[in-house]
PDB file of C-alpha atoms and ligand atoms in Angstrom:
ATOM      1  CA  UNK A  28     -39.006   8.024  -9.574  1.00 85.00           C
ATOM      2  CA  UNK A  29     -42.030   5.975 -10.837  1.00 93.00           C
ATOM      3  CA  UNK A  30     -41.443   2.935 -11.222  1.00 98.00           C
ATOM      4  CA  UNK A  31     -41.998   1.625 -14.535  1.00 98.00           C
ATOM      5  CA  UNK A  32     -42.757  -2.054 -16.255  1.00 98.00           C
ATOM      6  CA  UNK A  33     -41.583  -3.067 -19.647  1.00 99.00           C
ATOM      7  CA  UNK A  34     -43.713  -6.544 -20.442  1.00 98.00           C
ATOM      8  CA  UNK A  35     -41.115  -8.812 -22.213  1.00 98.00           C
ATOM      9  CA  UNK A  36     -43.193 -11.191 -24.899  1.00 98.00           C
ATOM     10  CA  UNK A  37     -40.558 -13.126 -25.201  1.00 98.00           C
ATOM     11  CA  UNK A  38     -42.901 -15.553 -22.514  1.00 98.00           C
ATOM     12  CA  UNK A  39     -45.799 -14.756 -24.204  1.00 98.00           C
ATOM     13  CA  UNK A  40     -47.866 -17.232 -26.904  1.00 98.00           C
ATOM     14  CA  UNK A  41     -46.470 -16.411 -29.850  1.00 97.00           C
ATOM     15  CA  UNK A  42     -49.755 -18.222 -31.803  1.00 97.00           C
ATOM     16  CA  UNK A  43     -51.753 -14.977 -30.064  1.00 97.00           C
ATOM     17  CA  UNK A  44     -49.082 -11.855 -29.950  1.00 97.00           C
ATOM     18  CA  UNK A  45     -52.244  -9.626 -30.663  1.00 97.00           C
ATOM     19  CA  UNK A  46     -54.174 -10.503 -27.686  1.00 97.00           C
ATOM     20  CA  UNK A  47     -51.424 -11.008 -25.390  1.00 98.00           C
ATOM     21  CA  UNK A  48     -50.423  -7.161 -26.198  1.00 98.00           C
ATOM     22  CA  UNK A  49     -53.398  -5.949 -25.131  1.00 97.00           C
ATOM     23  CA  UNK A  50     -53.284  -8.278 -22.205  1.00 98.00           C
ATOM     24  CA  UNK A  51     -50.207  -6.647 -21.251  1.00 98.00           C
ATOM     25  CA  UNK A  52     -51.436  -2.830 -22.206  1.00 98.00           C
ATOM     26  CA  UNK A  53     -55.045  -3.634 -19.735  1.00 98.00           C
ATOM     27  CA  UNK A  54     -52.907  -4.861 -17.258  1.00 98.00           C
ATOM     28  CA  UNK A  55     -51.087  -1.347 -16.739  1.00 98.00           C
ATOM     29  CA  UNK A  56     -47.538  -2.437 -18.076  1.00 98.00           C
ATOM     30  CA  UNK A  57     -45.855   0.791 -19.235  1.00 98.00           C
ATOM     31  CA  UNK A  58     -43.589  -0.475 -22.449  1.00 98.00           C
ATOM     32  CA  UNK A  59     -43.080  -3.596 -24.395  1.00 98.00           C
ATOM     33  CA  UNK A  60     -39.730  -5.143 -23.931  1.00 98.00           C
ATOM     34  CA  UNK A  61     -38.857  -6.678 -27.617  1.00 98.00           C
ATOM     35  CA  UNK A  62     -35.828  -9.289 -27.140  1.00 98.00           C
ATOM     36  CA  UNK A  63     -33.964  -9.739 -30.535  1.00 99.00           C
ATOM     37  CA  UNK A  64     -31.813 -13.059 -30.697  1.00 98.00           C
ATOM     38  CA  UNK A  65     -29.174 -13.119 -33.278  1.00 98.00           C
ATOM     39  CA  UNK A  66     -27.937 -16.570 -32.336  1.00 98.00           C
ATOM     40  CA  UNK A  67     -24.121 -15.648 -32.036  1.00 98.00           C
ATOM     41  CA  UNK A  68     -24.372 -12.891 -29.638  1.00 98.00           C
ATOM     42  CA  UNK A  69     -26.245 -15.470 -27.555  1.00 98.00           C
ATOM     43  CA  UNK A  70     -26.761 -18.442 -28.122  1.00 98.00           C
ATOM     44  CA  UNK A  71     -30.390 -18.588 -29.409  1.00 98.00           C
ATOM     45  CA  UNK A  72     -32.636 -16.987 -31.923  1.00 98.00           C
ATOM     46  CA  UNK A  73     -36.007 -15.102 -30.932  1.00 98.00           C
ATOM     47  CA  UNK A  74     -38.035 -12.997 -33.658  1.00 98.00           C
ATOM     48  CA  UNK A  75     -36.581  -9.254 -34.868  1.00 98.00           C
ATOM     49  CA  UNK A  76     -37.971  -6.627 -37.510  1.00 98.00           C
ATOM     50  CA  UNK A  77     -41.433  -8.247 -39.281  1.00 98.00           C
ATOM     51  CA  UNK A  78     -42.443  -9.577 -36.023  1.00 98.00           C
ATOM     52  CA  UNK A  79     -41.751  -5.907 -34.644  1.00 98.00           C
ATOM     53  CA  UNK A  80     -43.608  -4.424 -37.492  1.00 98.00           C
ATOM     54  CA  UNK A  81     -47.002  -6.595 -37.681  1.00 97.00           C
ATOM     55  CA  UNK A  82     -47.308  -6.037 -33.600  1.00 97.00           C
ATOM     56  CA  UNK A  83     -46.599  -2.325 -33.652  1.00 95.00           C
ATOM     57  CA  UNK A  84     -50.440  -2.054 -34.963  1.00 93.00           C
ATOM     58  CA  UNK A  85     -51.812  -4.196 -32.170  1.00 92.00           C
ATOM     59  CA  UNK A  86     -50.482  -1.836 -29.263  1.00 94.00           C
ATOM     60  CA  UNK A  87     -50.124   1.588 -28.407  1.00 96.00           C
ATOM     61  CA  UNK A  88     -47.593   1.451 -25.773  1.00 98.00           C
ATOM     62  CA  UNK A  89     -43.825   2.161 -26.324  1.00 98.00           C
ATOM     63  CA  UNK A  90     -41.673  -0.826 -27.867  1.00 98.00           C
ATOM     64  CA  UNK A  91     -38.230  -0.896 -25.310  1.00 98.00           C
ATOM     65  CA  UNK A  92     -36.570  -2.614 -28.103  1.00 99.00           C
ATOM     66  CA  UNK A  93     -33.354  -4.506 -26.291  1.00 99.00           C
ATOM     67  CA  UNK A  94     -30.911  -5.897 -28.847  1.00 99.00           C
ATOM     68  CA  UNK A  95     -28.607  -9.166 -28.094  1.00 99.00           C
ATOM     69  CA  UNK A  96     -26.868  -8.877 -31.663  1.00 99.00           C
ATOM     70  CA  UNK A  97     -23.411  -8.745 -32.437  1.00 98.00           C
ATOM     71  CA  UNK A  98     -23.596  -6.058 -34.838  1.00 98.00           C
ATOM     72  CA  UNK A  99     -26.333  -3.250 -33.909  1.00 98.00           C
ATOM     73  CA  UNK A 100     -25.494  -0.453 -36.329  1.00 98.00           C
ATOM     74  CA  UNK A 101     -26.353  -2.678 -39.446  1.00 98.00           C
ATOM     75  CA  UNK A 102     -30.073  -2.914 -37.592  1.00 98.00           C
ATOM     76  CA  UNK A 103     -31.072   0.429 -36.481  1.00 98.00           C
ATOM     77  CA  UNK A 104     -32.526   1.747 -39.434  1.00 98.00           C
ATOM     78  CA  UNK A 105     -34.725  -1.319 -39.987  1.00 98.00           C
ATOM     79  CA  UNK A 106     -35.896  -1.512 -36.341  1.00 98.00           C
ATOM     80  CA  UNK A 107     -36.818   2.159 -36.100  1.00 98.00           C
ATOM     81  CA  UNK A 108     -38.591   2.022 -39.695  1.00 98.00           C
ATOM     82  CA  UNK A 109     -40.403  -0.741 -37.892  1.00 98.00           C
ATOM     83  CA  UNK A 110     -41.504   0.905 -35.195  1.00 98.00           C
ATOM     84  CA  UNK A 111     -38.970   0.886 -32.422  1.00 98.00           C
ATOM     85  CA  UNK A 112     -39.657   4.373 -29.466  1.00 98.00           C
ATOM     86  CA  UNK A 113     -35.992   3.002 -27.833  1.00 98.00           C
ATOM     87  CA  UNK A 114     -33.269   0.885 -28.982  1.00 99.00           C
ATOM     88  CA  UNK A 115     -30.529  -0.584 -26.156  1.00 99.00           C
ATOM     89  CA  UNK A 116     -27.740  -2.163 -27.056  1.00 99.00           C
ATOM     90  CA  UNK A 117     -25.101  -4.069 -25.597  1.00 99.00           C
ATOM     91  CA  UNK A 118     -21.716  -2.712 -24.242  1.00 98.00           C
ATOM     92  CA  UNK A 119     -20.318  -5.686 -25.154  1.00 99.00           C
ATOM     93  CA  UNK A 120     -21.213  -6.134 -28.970  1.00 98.00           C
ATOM     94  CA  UNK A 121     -19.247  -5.064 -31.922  1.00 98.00           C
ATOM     95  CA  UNK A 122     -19.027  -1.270 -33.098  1.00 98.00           C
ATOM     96  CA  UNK A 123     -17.895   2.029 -32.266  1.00 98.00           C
ATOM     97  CA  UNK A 124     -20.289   2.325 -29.177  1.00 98.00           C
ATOM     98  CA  UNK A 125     -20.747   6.579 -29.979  1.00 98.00           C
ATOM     99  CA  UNK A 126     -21.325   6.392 -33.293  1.00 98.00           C
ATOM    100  CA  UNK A 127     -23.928   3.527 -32.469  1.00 99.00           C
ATOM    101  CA  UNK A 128     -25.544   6.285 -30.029  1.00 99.00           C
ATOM    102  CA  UNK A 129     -25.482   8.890 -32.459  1.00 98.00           C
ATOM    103  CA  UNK A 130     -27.466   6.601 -34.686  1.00 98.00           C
ATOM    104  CA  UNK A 131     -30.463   5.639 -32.479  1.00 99.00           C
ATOM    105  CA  UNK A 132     -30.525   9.387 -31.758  1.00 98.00           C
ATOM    106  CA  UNK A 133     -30.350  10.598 -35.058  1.00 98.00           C
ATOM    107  CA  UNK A 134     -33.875   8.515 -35.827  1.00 98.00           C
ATOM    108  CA  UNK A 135     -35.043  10.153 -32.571  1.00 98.00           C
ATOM    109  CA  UNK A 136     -35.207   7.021 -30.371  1.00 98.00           C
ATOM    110  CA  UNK A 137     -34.460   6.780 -26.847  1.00 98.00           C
ATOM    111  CA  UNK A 138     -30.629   5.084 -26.443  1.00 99.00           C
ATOM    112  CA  UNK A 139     -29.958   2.690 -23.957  1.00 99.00           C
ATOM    113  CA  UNK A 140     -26.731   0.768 -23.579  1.00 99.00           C
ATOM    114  CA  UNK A 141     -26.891  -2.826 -21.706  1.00 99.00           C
ATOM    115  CA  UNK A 142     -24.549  -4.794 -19.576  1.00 99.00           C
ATOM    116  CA  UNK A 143     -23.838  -8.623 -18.688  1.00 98.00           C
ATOM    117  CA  UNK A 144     -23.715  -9.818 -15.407  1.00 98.00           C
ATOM    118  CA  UNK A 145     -19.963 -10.427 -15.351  1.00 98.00           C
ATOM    119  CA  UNK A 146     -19.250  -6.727 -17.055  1.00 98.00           C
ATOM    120  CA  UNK A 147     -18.533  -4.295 -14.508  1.00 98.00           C
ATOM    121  CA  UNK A 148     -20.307  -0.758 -14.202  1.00 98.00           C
ATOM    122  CA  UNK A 149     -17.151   1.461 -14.612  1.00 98.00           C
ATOM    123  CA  UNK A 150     -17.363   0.022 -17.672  1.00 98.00           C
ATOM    124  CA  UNK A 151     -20.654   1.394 -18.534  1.00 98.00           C
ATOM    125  CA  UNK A 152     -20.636   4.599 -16.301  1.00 98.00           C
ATOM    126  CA  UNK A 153     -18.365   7.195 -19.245  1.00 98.00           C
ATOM    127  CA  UNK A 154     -21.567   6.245 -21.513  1.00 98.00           C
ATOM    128  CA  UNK A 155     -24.819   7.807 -19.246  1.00 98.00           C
ATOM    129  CA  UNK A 156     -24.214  11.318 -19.528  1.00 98.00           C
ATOM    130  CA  UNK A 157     -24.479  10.289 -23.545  1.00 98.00           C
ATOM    131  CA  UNK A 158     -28.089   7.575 -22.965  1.00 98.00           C
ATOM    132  CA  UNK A 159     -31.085   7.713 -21.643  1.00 98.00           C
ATOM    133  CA  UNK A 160     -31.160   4.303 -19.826  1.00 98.00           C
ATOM    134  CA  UNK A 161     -28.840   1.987 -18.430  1.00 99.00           C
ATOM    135  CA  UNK A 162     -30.169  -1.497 -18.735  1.00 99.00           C
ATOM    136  CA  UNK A 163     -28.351  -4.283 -16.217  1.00 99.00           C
ATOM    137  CA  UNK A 164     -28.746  -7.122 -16.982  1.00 99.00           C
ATOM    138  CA  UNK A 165     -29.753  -9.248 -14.241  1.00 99.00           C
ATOM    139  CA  UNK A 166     -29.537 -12.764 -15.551  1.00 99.00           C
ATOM    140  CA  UNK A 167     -26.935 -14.081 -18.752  1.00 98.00           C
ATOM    141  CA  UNK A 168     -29.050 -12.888 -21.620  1.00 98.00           C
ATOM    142  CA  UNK A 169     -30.474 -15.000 -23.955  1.00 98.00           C
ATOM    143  CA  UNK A 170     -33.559 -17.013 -22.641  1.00 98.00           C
ATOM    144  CA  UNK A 171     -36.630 -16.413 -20.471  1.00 98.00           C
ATOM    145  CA  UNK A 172     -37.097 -17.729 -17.226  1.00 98.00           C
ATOM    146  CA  UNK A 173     -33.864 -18.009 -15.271  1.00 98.00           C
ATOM    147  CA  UNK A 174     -33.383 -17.054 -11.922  1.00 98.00           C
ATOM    148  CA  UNK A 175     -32.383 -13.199 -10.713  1.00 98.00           C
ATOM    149  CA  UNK A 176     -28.322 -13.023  -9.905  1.00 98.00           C
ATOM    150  CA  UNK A 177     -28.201 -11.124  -6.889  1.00 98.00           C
ATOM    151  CA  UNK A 178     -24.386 -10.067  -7.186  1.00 98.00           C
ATOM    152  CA  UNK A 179     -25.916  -7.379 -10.132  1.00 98.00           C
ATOM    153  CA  UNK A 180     -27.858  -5.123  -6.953  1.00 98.00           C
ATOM    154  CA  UNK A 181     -24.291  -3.211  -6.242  1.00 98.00           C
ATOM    155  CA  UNK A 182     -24.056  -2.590 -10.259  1.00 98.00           C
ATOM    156  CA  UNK A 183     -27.478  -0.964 -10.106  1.00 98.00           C
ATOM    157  CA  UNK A 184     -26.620   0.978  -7.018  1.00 98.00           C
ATOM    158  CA  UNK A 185     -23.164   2.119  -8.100  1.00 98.00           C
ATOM    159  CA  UNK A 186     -24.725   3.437 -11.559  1.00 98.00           C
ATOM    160  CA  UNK A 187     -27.745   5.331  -9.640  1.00 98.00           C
ATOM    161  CA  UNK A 188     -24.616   6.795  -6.970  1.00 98.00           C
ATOM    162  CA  UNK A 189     -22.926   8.517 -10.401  1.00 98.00           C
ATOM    163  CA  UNK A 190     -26.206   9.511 -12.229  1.00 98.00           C
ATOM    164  CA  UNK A 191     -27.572  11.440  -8.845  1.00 98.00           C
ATOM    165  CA  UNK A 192     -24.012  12.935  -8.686  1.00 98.00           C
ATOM    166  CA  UNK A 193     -24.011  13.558 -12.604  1.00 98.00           C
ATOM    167  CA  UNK A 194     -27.373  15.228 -11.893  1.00 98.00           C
ATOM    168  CA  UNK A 195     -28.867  12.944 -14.537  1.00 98.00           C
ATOM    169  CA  UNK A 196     -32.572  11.694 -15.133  1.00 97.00           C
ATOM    170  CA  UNK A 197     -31.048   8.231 -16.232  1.00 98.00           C
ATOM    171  CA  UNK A 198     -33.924   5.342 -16.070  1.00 98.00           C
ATOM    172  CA  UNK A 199     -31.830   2.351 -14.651  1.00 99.00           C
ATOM    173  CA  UNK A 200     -33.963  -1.079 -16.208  1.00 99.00           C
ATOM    174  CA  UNK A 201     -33.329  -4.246 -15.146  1.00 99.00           C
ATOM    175  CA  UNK A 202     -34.151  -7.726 -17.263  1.00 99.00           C
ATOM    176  CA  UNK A 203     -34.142 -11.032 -16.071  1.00 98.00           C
ATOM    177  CA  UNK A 204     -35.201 -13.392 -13.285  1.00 98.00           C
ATOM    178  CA  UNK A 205     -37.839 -10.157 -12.159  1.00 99.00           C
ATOM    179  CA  UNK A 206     -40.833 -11.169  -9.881  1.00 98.00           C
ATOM    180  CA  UNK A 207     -42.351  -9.726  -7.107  1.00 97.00           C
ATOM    181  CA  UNK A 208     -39.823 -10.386  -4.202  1.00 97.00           C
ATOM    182  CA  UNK A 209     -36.693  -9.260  -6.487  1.00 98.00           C
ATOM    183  CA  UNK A 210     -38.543  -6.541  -7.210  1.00 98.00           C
ATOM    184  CA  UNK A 211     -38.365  -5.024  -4.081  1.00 98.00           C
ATOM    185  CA  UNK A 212     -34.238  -5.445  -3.730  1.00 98.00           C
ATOM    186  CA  UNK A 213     -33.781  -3.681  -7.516  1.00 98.00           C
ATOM    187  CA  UNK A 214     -36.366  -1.009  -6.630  1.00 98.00           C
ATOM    188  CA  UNK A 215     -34.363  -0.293  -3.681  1.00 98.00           C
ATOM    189  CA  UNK A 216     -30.866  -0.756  -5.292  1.00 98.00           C
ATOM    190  CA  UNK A 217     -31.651   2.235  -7.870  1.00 98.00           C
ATOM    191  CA  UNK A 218     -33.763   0.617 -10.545  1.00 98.00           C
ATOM    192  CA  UNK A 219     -37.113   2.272 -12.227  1.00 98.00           C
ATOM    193  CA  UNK A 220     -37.643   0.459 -15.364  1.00 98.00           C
ATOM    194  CA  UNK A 221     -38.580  -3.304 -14.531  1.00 98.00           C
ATOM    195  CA  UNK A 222     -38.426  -6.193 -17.523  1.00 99.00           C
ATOM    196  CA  UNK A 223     -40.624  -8.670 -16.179  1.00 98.00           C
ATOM    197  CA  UNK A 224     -41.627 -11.760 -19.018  1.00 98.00           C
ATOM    198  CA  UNK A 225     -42.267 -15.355 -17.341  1.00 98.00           C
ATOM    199  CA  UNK A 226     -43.407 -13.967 -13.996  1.00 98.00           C
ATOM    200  CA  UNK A 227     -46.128 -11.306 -15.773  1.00 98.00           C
ATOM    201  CA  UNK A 228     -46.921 -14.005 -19.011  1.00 98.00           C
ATOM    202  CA  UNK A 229     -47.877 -17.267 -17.161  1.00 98.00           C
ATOM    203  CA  UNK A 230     -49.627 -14.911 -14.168  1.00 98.00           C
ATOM    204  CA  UNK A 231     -53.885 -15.661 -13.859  1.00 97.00           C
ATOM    205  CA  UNK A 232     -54.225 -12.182 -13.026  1.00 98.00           C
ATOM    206  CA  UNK A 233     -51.561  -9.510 -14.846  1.00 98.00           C
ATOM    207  CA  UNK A 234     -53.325  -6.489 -13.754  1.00 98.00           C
ATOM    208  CA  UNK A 235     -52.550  -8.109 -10.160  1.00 98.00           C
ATOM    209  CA  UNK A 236     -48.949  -9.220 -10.975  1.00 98.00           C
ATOM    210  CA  UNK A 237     -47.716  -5.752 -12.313  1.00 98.00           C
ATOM    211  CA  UNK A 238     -49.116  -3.941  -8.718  1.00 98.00           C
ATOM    212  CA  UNK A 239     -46.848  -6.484  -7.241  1.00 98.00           C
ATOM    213  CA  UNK A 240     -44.300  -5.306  -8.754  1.00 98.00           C
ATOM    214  CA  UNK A 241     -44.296  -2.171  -8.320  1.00 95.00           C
ATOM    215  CA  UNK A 242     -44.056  -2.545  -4.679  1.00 78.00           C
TER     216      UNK A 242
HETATM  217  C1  DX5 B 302     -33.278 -12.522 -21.589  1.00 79.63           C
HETATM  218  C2  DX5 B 302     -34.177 -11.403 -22.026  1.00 79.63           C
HETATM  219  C3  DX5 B 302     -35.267 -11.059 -21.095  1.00 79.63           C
HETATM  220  C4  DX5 B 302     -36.228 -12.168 -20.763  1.00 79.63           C
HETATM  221  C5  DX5 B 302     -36.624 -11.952 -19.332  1.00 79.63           C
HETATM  222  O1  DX5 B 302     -32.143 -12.513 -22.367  1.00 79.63           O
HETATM  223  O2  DX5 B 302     -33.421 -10.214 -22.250  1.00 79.63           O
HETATM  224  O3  DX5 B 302     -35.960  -9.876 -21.499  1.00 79.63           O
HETATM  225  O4  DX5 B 302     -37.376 -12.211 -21.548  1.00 79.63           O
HETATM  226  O5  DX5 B 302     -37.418 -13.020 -18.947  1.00 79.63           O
HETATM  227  P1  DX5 B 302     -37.811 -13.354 -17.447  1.00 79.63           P
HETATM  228  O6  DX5 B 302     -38.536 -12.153 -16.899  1.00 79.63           O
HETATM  229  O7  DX5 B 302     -38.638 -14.564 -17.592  1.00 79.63           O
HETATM  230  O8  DX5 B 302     -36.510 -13.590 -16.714  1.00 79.63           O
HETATM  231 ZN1   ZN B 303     -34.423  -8.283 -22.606  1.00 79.63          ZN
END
């Protein structure tokens, strides 16, 4: 599987979005990671649907919309009007978690569900016959810039096990704490879809940073 990278502006300056879009889209990233904040969820706020709608203009890649919001059925609607290509949300919000699939799907976005550190993957596992990505998280969401928890790599493996067995194309991301050495252990746990924000935003060179990691 290609390994792809989703560029999370939550690290980038927010007083240039535009450029820093097309910073992201030269440097070969594949999607745009777009963190919404809800402030109760986790505890802090980012940006959500006319942030998501001015940018959509600036960029052609694919917004990987990843919502840390307590209730994400009251959202979808607005985010896809805005311009979302996939929604994710998390396992652990509030709302019955088919009928929140059926939603995204029913606006023809890609589904992804998302899991906490501390939430195990049986949890998550009855869902991926149903989604079309699994996103782990790999740090407590809710900020930029924390370091990778390694105790997430048998999560990522144990998901990728049941998809292979499953026979399913399931795109496995990972967000948080993603530079280029943990690269290399999710890669090789299972993973394909790499969220990458502090490490690819304050790099000289992106173009450079997203070859590393790919590995
Ligand atoms: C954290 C967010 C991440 C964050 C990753 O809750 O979901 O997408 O931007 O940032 P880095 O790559 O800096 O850990
Ligand atoms: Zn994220």
């Amino acid at each position: 599987m290609k390994t792809k990278i989703s560029a999370s502006i939550l690290s980038a300056d927010f007083a240039r979005l535009g450029d820093e879009l097309s910073r992201a889209e030269k440097a070969g990233c594949d999607m745009i990671h777009f963190d919404v904040m809800d402030g109760h969820f986790v505890p802090n706020l980012s940006y959500g649907v006319p942030v998501l709608k001015s940018i959509r203009r600036c960029c052609d890649l694919p917004f990987d919309v990843h919502l840390m919001i307590t209730d994400p059925l009251k959202y979808i609607d607005a985010f896809a009007d805005a311009g979302a290509d996939h929604i994710t949300f998390h396992l652990e919000a509030e709302g019955d978690r088919r009928g929140i699939i059926e939603k995204i799907r029913s606006r023809g976005l890609g589904v992804g569900i998302s899991v906490k550190p501390n939430t195990p993957a049986g949890e998550l596992i009855p869902y991926i016959a149903d989604i079309d990505m699994a996103l782990v998280m790999t740090v407590e969401p809710g900020f930029g810039g924390q370091g990778f928890i390694p105790e997430t790599l048998g999560k990522i493996t144990e998901i990728r096990r049941e998809a292979e067995r499953l026979g399913l194309p399931l795109d496995i991301e990972v967000d948080g704490g993603i530079g280029k050495n943990t690269s290399k252990k999710v890669i090789a746990a299972g993973a394909n879809v790499l969220v990458s924000g502090s490490y690819l935003f304050k790099s000289e060179d992106m173009a450079e940073a997203v070859r590393s990691l790919r590995g």
